[in-house]
PDB file of C-alpha atoms in Angstrom:
ATOM      1  CA  MET A   1      13.448  42.038 -12.211  1.00 39.00           C
ATOM      2  CA  VAL A   2      13.936  44.685 -10.079  1.00 40.00           C
ATOM      3  CA  VAL A   3      17.627  45.311  -8.030  1.00 38.00           C
ATOM      4  CA  GLY A   4      19.366  47.010  -5.792  1.00 38.00           C
ATOM      5  CA  ARG A   5      18.292  49.073  -2.811  1.00 40.00           C
ATOM      6  CA  SER A   6      17.277  52.267  -1.229  1.00 41.00           C
ATOM      7  CA  GLY A   7      16.847  54.010   1.768  1.00 44.00           C
ATOM      8  CA  ARG A   8      13.818  54.874   3.869  1.00 63.00           C
ATOM      9  CA  SER A   9      13.807  58.863   3.287  1.00 86.00           C
ATOM     10  CA  SER A  10      11.035  61.043   3.508  1.00 91.00           C
ATOM     11  CA  TRP A  11      10.105  60.643  -0.029  1.00 90.00           C
ATOM     12  CA  CYS A  12      10.229  57.133  -0.454  1.00 88.00           C
ATOM     13  CA  ARG A  13       8.088  56.252   2.537  1.00 91.00           C
ATOM     14  CA  TYR A  14       5.757  58.628   0.504  1.00 89.00           C
ATOM     15  CA  PHE A  15       6.027  57.193  -2.419  1.00 87.00           C
ATOM     16  CA  GLU A  16       5.522  53.455  -0.825  1.00 88.00           C
ATOM     17  CA  ALA A  17       2.566  54.375   0.731  1.00 87.00           C
ATOM     18  CA  ALA A  18       1.466  56.153  -2.514  1.00 79.00           C
ATOM     19  CA  ALA A  19       2.185  53.181  -5.027  1.00 74.00           C
ATOM     20  CA  GLU A  20      -0.969  51.322  -4.840  1.00 81.00           C
ATOM     21  CA  ARG A  21      -3.315  54.241  -5.900  1.00 81.00           C
ATOM     22  CA  TYR A  22      -0.643  56.223  -8.293  1.00 72.00           C
ATOM     23  CA  ASP A  23      -2.131  55.430 -11.730  1.00 68.00           C
ATOM     24  CA  GLU A  24      -5.377  56.840 -10.243  1.00 71.00           C
ATOM     25  CA  GLU A  25      -4.303  60.388  -9.985  1.00 68.00           C
ATOM     26  CA  ASP A  26      -4.995  62.834 -12.327  1.00 62.00           C
ATOM     27  CA  PHE A  27      -1.466  63.961 -13.884  1.00 61.00           C
ATOM     28  CA  THR A  28      -1.284  60.449 -15.091  1.00 64.00           C
ATOM     29  CA  GLN A  29      -4.073  59.929 -16.769  1.00 78.00           C
ATOM     30  CA  ALA A  30      -2.426  61.566 -21.076  1.00 82.00           C
ATOM     31  CA  THR A  31       0.592  59.000 -20.074  1.00 90.00           C
ATOM     32  CA  ASP A  32      -0.632  57.666 -24.571  1.00 91.00           C
ATOM     33  CA  THR A  33       0.128  61.673 -25.280  1.00 92.00           C
ATOM     34  CA  GLU A  34       3.439  62.422 -23.357  1.00 94.00           C
ATOM     35  CA  VAL A  35       4.477  58.741 -24.609  1.00 95.00           C
ATOM     36  CA  ALA A  36       4.069  60.417 -28.028  1.00 95.00           C
ATOM     37  CA  GLN A  37       5.139  63.837 -27.665  1.00 94.00           C
ATOM     38  CA  LEU A  38       8.423  61.935 -26.437  1.00 96.00           C
ATOM     39  CA  ARG A  39       9.053  60.030 -29.818  1.00 96.00           C
ATOM     40  CA  SER A  40       8.315  63.348 -31.889  1.00 95.00           C
ATOM     41  CA  LEU A  41      10.369  65.316 -29.688  1.00 96.00           C
ATOM     42  CA  LEU A  42      13.572  62.710 -29.457  1.00 97.00           C
ATOM     43  CA  ASP A  43      13.188  60.962 -32.864  1.00 97.00           C
ATOM     44  CA  LEU A  44      13.303  57.670 -30.552  1.00 98.00           C
ATOM     45  CA  GLN A  45      14.418  55.012 -32.615  1.00 98.00           C
ATOM     46  CA  PRO A  46      13.602  51.093 -31.651  1.00 98.00           C
ATOM     47  CA  GLY A  47      17.683  49.861 -29.911  1.00 98.00           C
ATOM     48  CA  GLN A  48      18.373  52.973 -28.755  1.00 99.00           C
ATOM     49  CA  ARG A  49      18.728  53.089 -24.994  1.00 99.00           C
ATOM     50  CA  VAL A  50      16.579  55.149 -22.423  1.00 99.00           C
ATOM     51  CA  LEU A  51      17.079  55.438 -19.011  1.00 99.00           C
ATOM     52  CA  ASP A  52      14.038  56.629 -16.534  1.00 98.00           C
ATOM     53  CA  ILE A  53      14.990  58.407 -13.837  1.00 98.00           C
ATOM     54  CA  GLY A  54      12.003  58.422 -11.193  1.00 96.00           C
ATOM     55  CA  CYS A  55      10.382  55.759 -13.537  1.00 97.00           C
ATOM     56  CA  GLY A  56       7.304  55.105 -10.888  1.00 94.00           C
ATOM     57  CA  THR A  57       5.014  52.411 -11.484  1.00 94.00           C
ATOM     58  CA  GLY A  58       6.296  52.326 -15.355  1.00 96.00           C
ATOM     59  CA  ARG A  59       3.672  54.713 -16.733  1.00 94.00           C
ATOM     60  CA  HIS A  60       6.241  56.047 -19.644  1.00 97.00           C
ATOM     61  CA  ALA A  61       8.926  53.201 -19.729  1.00 98.00           C
ATOM     62  CA  VAL A  62       6.704  50.032 -20.464  1.00 98.00           C
ATOM     63  CA  PRO A  63       4.736  51.737 -23.674  1.00 97.00           C
ATOM     64  CA  LEU A  64       8.436  52.804 -24.705  1.00 98.00           C
ATOM     65  CA  ALA A  65       9.798  49.065 -24.166  1.00 99.00           C
ATOM     66  CA  ALA A  66       6.752  48.479 -26.351  1.00 98.00           C
ATOM     67  CA  LEU A  67       8.321  50.375 -28.995  1.00 98.00           C
ATOM     68  CA  GLY A  68      11.433  48.491 -29.442  1.00 98.00           C
ATOM     69  CA  LEU A  69      13.645  50.977 -26.876  1.00 99.00           C
ATOM     70  CA  GLN A  70      16.010  49.084 -24.729  1.00 99.00           C
ATOM     71  CA  VAL A  71      14.726  50.964 -21.249  1.00 99.00           C
ATOM     72  CA  THR A  72      15.885  50.710 -17.775  1.00 99.00           C
ATOM     73  CA  GLY A  73      14.118  52.276 -14.853  1.00 98.00           C
ATOM     74  CA  VAL A  74      15.379  53.767 -11.883  1.00 98.00           C
ATOM     75  CA  ASP A  75      13.187  54.344  -8.560  1.00 96.00           C
ATOM     76  CA  LEU A  76      13.836  55.008  -5.023  1.00 93.00           C
ATOM     77  CA  SER A  77      10.734  52.958  -3.995  1.00 93.00           C
ATOM     78  CA  PRO A  78      10.653  49.614  -4.289  1.00 94.00           C
ATOM     79  CA  ALA A  79       6.984  49.605  -4.143  1.00 93.00           C
ATOM     80  CA  MET A  80       6.828  51.634  -7.257  1.00 92.00           C
ATOM     81  CA  LEU A  81       9.203  49.587  -8.813  1.00 97.00           C
ATOM     82  CA  GLU A  82       7.261  46.365  -8.456  1.00 96.00           C
ATOM     83  CA  ARG A  83       4.218  47.805  -9.714  1.00 95.00           C
ATOM     84  CA  ALA A  84       6.501  48.638 -12.952  1.00 97.00           C
ATOM     85  CA  ALA A  85       7.548  45.221 -13.168  1.00 98.00           C
ATOM     86  CA  ALA A  86       3.788  43.746 -13.168  1.00 97.00           C
ATOM     87  CA  ARG A  87       2.803  46.109 -15.992  1.00 97.00           C
ATOM     88  CA  ALA A  88       6.219  44.966 -17.912  1.00 98.00           C
ATOM     89  CA  ASP A  89       4.682  41.636 -17.324  1.00 98.00           C
ATOM     90  CA  ALA A  90       1.190  42.357 -18.657  1.00 98.00           C
ATOM     91  CA  ALA A  91       2.366  44.398 -21.342  1.00 98.00           C
ATOM     92  CA  GLY A  92       4.950  41.330 -22.582  1.00 98.00           C
ATOM     93  CA  VAL A  93       7.817  43.633 -22.293  1.00 98.00           C
ATOM     94  CA  GLU A  94      11.350  43.726 -20.909  1.00 97.00           C
ATOM     95  CA  LEU A  95      12.514  46.474 -18.564  1.00 97.00           C
ATOM     96  CA  ASP A  96      15.634  46.656 -16.472  1.00 98.00           C
ATOM     97  CA  LEU A  97      15.048  48.169 -13.092  1.00 98.00           C
ATOM     98  CA  ILE A  98      16.811  49.416 -10.279  1.00 97.00           C
ATOM     99  CA  ALA A  99      16.069  50.512  -7.277  1.00 96.00           C
ATOM    100  CA  ALA A 100      18.706  53.661  -6.309  1.00 95.00           C
ATOM    101  CA  ASP A 101      19.317  57.412  -5.768  1.00 95.00           C
ATOM    102  CA  ALA A 102      19.438  59.346  -8.607  1.00 97.00           C
ATOM    103  CA  ARG A 103      21.800  61.388  -7.335  1.00 97.00           C
ATOM    104  CA  ASP A 104      24.132  58.623  -7.019  1.00 96.00           C
ATOM    105  CA  LEU A 105      23.162  56.198 -10.273  1.00 97.00           C
ATOM    106  CA  PRO A 106      25.509  52.975  -9.899  1.00 95.00           C
ATOM    107  CA  ASP A 107      28.428  52.908 -11.805  1.00 93.00           C
ATOM    108  CA  HIS A 108      27.449  50.274 -14.769  1.00 93.00           C
ATOM    109  CA  LEU A 109      24.608  52.739 -15.626  1.00 96.00           C
ATOM    110  CA  GLY A 110      26.087  55.114 -18.824  1.00 97.00           C
ATOM    111  CA  GLY A 111      26.218  55.130 -22.398  1.00 98.00           C
ATOM    112  CA  PHE A 112      22.529  55.709 -22.482  1.00 99.00           C
ATOM    113  CA  ASP A 113      21.214  57.824 -25.665  1.00 99.00           C
ATOM    114  CA  VAL A 114      18.081  59.226 -23.594  1.00 99.00           C
ATOM    115  CA  ALA A 115      17.118  60.111 -20.087  1.00 99.00           C
ATOM    116  CA  LEU A 116      13.846  61.215 -19.009  1.00 98.00           C
ATOM    117  CA  CYS A 117      13.122  62.613 -15.779  1.00 98.00           C
ATOM    118  CA  LEU A 118       9.652  63.689 -15.320  1.00 95.00           C
ATOM    119  CA  CYS A 119       6.965  64.618 -13.506  1.00 89.00           C
ATOM    120  CA  GLU A 120       9.109  65.443 -10.407  1.00 86.00           C
ATOM    121  CA  GLY A 121      10.669  61.639 -10.338  1.00 84.00           C
ATOM    122  CA  ALA A 122      13.591  62.792  -8.750  1.00 93.00           C
ATOM    123  CA  PHE A 123      14.411  65.812 -10.130  1.00 97.00           C
ATOM    124  CA  CYS A 124      13.015  68.760  -7.270  1.00 96.00           C
ATOM    125  CA  LEU A 125      12.168  66.594  -4.322  1.00 95.00           C
ATOM    126  CA  VAL A 126      14.771  67.196  -2.011  1.00 95.00           C
ATOM    127  CA  ALA A 127      16.472  64.450  -0.010  1.00 92.00           C
ATOM    128  CA  ASP A 128      16.247  65.333   3.364  1.00 91.00           C
ATOM    129  CA  GLY A 129      19.157  67.098   5.175  1.00 92.00           C
ATOM    130  CA  VAL A 130      20.412  68.326   1.782  1.00 95.00           C
ATOM    131  CA  GLU A 131      20.755  71.636   0.750  1.00 97.00           C
ATOM    132  CA  PRO A 132      17.815  71.884  -2.276  1.00 97.00           C
ATOM    133  CA  LEU A 133      19.957  73.475  -4.674  1.00 98.00           C
ATOM    134  CA  ALA A 134      22.493  70.888  -4.302  1.00 98.00           C
ATOM    135  CA  HIS A 135      20.124  68.169  -4.137  1.00 97.00           C
ATOM    136  CA  ASP A 136      19.075  69.181  -8.091  1.00 98.00           C
ATOM    137  CA  ARG A 137      22.876  70.065  -9.219  1.00 98.00           C
ATOM    138  CA  ALA A 138      23.591  66.067  -7.917  1.00 98.00           C
ATOM    139  CA  VAL A 139      20.818  64.824  -9.917  1.00 98.00           C
ATOM    140  CA  LEU A 140      21.674  66.574 -13.040  1.00 99.00           C
ATOM    141  CA  ALA A 141      25.369  65.914 -12.631  1.00 99.00           C
ATOM    142  CA  SER A 142      24.445  61.788 -12.387  1.00 98.00           C
ATOM    143  CA  ILE A 143      21.858  61.810 -15.188  1.00 99.00           C
ATOM    144  CA  HIS A 144      25.025  63.817 -17.094  1.00 99.00           C
ATOM    145  CA  ARG A 145      27.594  60.887 -16.699  1.00 98.00           C
ATOM    146  CA  ALA A 146      24.510  58.039 -17.910  1.00 99.00           C
ATOM    147  CA  LEU A 147      24.706  59.655 -21.083  1.00 99.00           C
ATOM    148  CA  ARG A 148      26.567  59.063 -23.951  1.00 99.00           C
ATOM    149  CA  PRO A 149      27.764  62.062 -25.572  1.00 99.00           C
ATOM    150  CA  GLY A 150      25.586  63.645 -27.793  1.00 99.00           C
ATOM    151  CA  GLY A 151      22.892  61.747 -25.419  1.00 99.00           C
ATOM    152  CA  ARG A 152      19.711  63.819 -25.010  1.00 99.00           C
ATOM    153  CA  LEU A 153      18.107  64.328 -21.429  1.00 99.00           C
ATOM    154  CA  VAL A 154      14.519  65.642 -20.966  1.00 98.00           C
ATOM    155  CA  LEU A 155      13.172  66.527 -17.637  1.00 98.00           C
ATOM    156  CA  THR A 156      10.243  68.876 -15.931  1.00 96.00           C
ATOM    157  CA  GLY A 157      10.237  70.127 -13.011  1.00 96.00           C
ATOM    158  CA  LEU A 158       8.297  72.621 -10.754  1.00 96.00           C
ATOM    159  CA  HIS A 159       7.798  76.077 -12.106  1.00 96.00           C
ATOM    160  CA  ALA A 160       8.653  79.165  -9.326  1.00 96.00           C
ATOM    161  CA  ALA A 161       6.581  81.337 -10.544  1.00 93.00           C
ATOM    162  CA  ARG A 162       3.695  79.859 -10.437  1.00 90.00           C
ATOM    163  CA  LEU A 163       4.330  78.900  -7.006  1.00 90.00           C
ATOM    164  CA  LEU A 164       4.595  82.646  -6.277  1.00 89.00           C
ATOM    165  CA  ALA A 165       1.742  83.617  -7.454  1.00 87.00           C
ATOM    166  CA  ALA A 166      -0.243  80.937  -5.856  1.00 83.00           C
ATOM    167  CA  TRP A 167       1.486  82.666  -2.710  1.00 85.00           C
ATOM    168  CA  GLN A 168       0.418  86.036  -3.599  1.00 79.00           C
ATOM    169  CA  ARG A 169      -3.462  85.178  -4.225  1.00 85.00           C
ATOM    170  CA  GLY A 170      -3.454  83.516  -0.845  1.00 74.00           C
ATOM    171  CA  GLU A 171      -3.088  79.925  -1.628  1.00 74.00           C
ATOM    172  CA  PRO A 172      -0.007  78.255   0.448  1.00 70.00           C
ATOM    173  CA  THR A 173       0.123  74.421   0.893  1.00 75.00           C
ATOM    174  CA  GLY A 174       3.386  74.657   3.089  1.00 84.00           C
ATOM    175  CA  THR A 175       6.165  76.680   4.186  1.00 92.00           C
ATOM    176  CA  LEU A 176       7.878  78.644   2.072  1.00 93.00           C
ATOM    177  CA  ASP A 177      11.510  79.746   1.866  1.00 94.00           C
ATOM    178  CA  LEU A 178      11.609  82.630  -0.516  1.00 92.00           C
ATOM    179  CA  LEU A 179      15.477  82.603  -0.509  1.00 94.00           C
ATOM    180  CA  THR A 180      15.856  79.154  -1.878  1.00 96.00           C
ATOM    181  CA  LEU A 181      12.469  78.428  -3.211  1.00 95.00           C
ATOM    182  CA  THR A 182      11.941  75.537  -1.523  1.00 96.00           C
ATOM    183  CA  GLU A 183       8.191  74.473   0.082  1.00 94.00           C
ATOM    184  CA  THR A 184       7.984  72.650   2.913  1.00 95.00           C
ATOM    185  CA  SER A 185       5.002  70.205   3.782  1.00 92.00           C
ATOM    186  CA  GLN A 186       3.313  67.099   5.950  1.00 92.00           C
ATOM    187  CA  HIS A 187       1.752  64.529   4.772  1.00 85.00           C
ATOM    188  CA  GLN A 188      -0.131  62.064   7.178  1.00 87.00           C
ATOM    189  CA  LEU A 189       0.557  58.743   5.743  1.00 86.00           C
ATOM    190  CA  GLU A 190      -2.227  55.401   6.077  1.00 80.00           C
ATOM    191  CA  ASP A 191      -0.259  54.195   8.989  1.00 83.00           C
ATOM    192  CA  GLY A 192      -1.195  57.581  11.160  1.00 81.00           C
ATOM    193  CA  SER A 193       2.769  58.834  10.467  1.00 87.00           C
ATOM    194  CA  VAL A 194       3.930  61.788   9.293  1.00 90.00           C
ATOM    195  CA  VAL A 195       6.286  62.625   7.009  1.00 90.00           C
ATOM    196  CA  GLU A 196       7.794  66.579   6.157  1.00 93.00           C
ATOM    197  CA  LEU A 197       8.593  66.566   2.361  1.00 94.00           C
ATOM    198  CA  ARG A 198      10.401  69.485   0.500  1.00 96.00           C
ATOM    199  CA  GLU A 199      10.018  70.619  -3.123  1.00 96.00           C
ATOM    200  CA  HIS A 200      12.554  72.958  -4.584  1.00 97.00           C
ATOM    201  CA  TYR A 201      11.454  75.359  -7.577  1.00 97.00           C
ATOM    202  CA  HIS A 202      13.383  77.223 -10.933  1.00 98.00           C
ATOM    203  CA  LEU A 203      12.562  79.796 -12.840  1.00 97.00           C
ATOM    204  CA  PRO A 204      13.486  79.312 -16.122  1.00 97.00           C
ATOM    205  CA  ASP A 205      16.995  80.791 -16.650  1.00 98.00           C
ATOM    206  CA  GLY A 206      17.682  79.300 -13.363  1.00 98.00           C
ATOM    207  CA  LEU A 207      17.210  75.874 -14.797  1.00 98.00           C
ATOM    208  CA  ARG A 208      19.346  77.011 -17.540  1.00 99.00           C
ATOM    209  CA  THR A 209      22.046  77.979 -15.685  1.00 99.00           C
ATOM    210  CA  LEU A 210      22.184  74.516 -13.410  1.00 99.00           C
ATOM    211  CA  ALA A 211      21.620  72.373 -16.310  1.00 99.00           C
ATOM    212  CA  GLU A 212      25.107  73.737 -17.877  1.00 99.00           C
ATOM    213  CA  SER A 213      26.994  74.096 -14.624  1.00 99.00           C
ATOM    214  CA  VAL A 214      27.279  70.374 -14.809  1.00 99.00           C
ATOM    215  CA  GLY A 215      27.891  70.320 -18.550  1.00 99.00           C
ATOM    216  CA  PHE A 216      24.727  69.880 -20.665  1.00 99.00           C
ATOM    217  CA  ALA A 217      24.314  71.865 -23.760  1.00 99.00           C
ATOM    218  CA  VAL A 218      20.548  73.238 -23.368  1.00 99.00           C
ATOM    219  CA  GLU A 219      18.908  72.887 -26.449  1.00 98.00           C
ATOM    220  CA  ALA A 220      15.224  74.551 -24.587  1.00 98.00           C
ATOM    221  CA  VAL A 221      13.494  75.337 -20.978  1.00 98.00           C
ATOM    222  CA  TRP A 222       9.181  74.907 -22.035  1.00 96.00           C
ATOM    223  CA  ALA A 223       6.429  75.242 -20.627  1.00 94.00           C
ATOM    224  CA  GLY A 224       5.688  71.659 -19.263  1.00 84.00           C
ATOM    225  CA  GLY A 225       2.580  70.170 -17.516  1.00 79.00           C
ATOM    226  CA  ALA A 226       0.808  66.587 -17.382  1.00 79.00           C
ATOM    227  CA  GLY A 227      -0.088  66.014 -21.253  1.00 77.00           C
ATOM    228  CA  ASP A 228       0.641  69.292 -21.949  1.00 78.00           C
ATOM    229  CA  TRP A 229       4.030  69.256 -23.558  1.00 82.00           C
ATOM    230  CA  ARG A 230       3.777  72.017 -26.078  1.00 82.00           C
ATOM    231  CA  ARG A 231       7.016  73.451 -26.949  1.00 90.00           C
ATOM    232  CA  GLU A 232       6.435  76.574 -25.899  1.00 93.00           C
ATOM    233  CA  PRO A 233       7.697  79.611 -23.383  1.00 94.00           C
ATOM    234  CA  PRO A 234       6.266  79.150 -19.911  1.00 94.00           C
ATOM    235  CA  THR A 235       4.180  81.193 -18.077  1.00 93.00           C
ATOM    236  CA  VAL A 236       2.941  81.999 -14.739  1.00 92.00           C
ATOM    237  CA  ASP A 237       0.238  79.681 -15.453  1.00 90.00           C
ATOM    238  CA  ASP A 238       2.293  76.745 -16.220  1.00 91.00           C
ATOM    239  CA  PHE A 239       2.878  74.364 -13.345  1.00 91.00           C
ATOM    240  CA  GLU A 240       6.032  72.501 -14.752  1.00 95.00           C
ATOM    241  CA  LEU A 241       9.019  73.641 -16.246  1.00 97.00           C
ATOM    242  CA  MET A 242      10.671  70.949 -19.396  1.00 97.00           C
ATOM    243  CA  LEU A 243      14.179  70.959 -19.745  1.00 98.00           C
ATOM    244  CA  VAL A 244      15.509  69.828 -23.050  1.00 98.00           C
ATOM    245  CA  ALA A 245      19.206  69.041 -23.052  1.00 99.00           C
ATOM    246  CA  ARG A 246      22.537  67.259 -24.782  1.00 99.00           C
ATOM    247  CA  ARG A 247      25.435  65.834 -23.563  1.00 99.00           C
ATOM    248  CA  PRO A 248      28.058  67.690 -25.637  1.00 98.00           C
TER     249      PRO A 248
END
């Protein structure tokens, strides 16, 4: 069942429009590999409570629930959550699904053993009218509050080194603010309307410092990418960074 409500921000409108075809995107095709990697990295055990922030269509949440984990999924997009609910029903598993902003998770969400925020489900996707670093700090702080002491976070975010290299090669995809490492681009939706989207990029040391500033003990910052969570230092070619951290 889907509960809660969300606003109609630019990112919400974008994902509402993208929900129907989301699972056809190339980056979603390695889900089984990613779930296996999460299971190994976090030593996931049946009965543990998992919070999946920016859960989308439930492509990670549903197979994790099938392993016996108690999974709660949060997303800004009601259309994404409806697809997650349908996926859970088809798989015969239970999910708690909540429409909410990751920067301000409901007060009753607490005591989780594990939090996931994968594939820019919320982190790096800057809300309208919000300073980029403040947005990402708020997401991390909200996740920190939702974890029990000792609870762990796995989060992926956009890698600034790769973005800057692309711009140096003359391959821009929008407008770049070098001061904030934020790229702004415009996307036309199927109804003809245009949304302006901002994506905030991070360097490894900056991501580590940001996580520590809200109380996390950082275990690692690795290279990240769809189906390629190889637990190695990032290079300029890596599209994403993976943060592994713990609430002390």
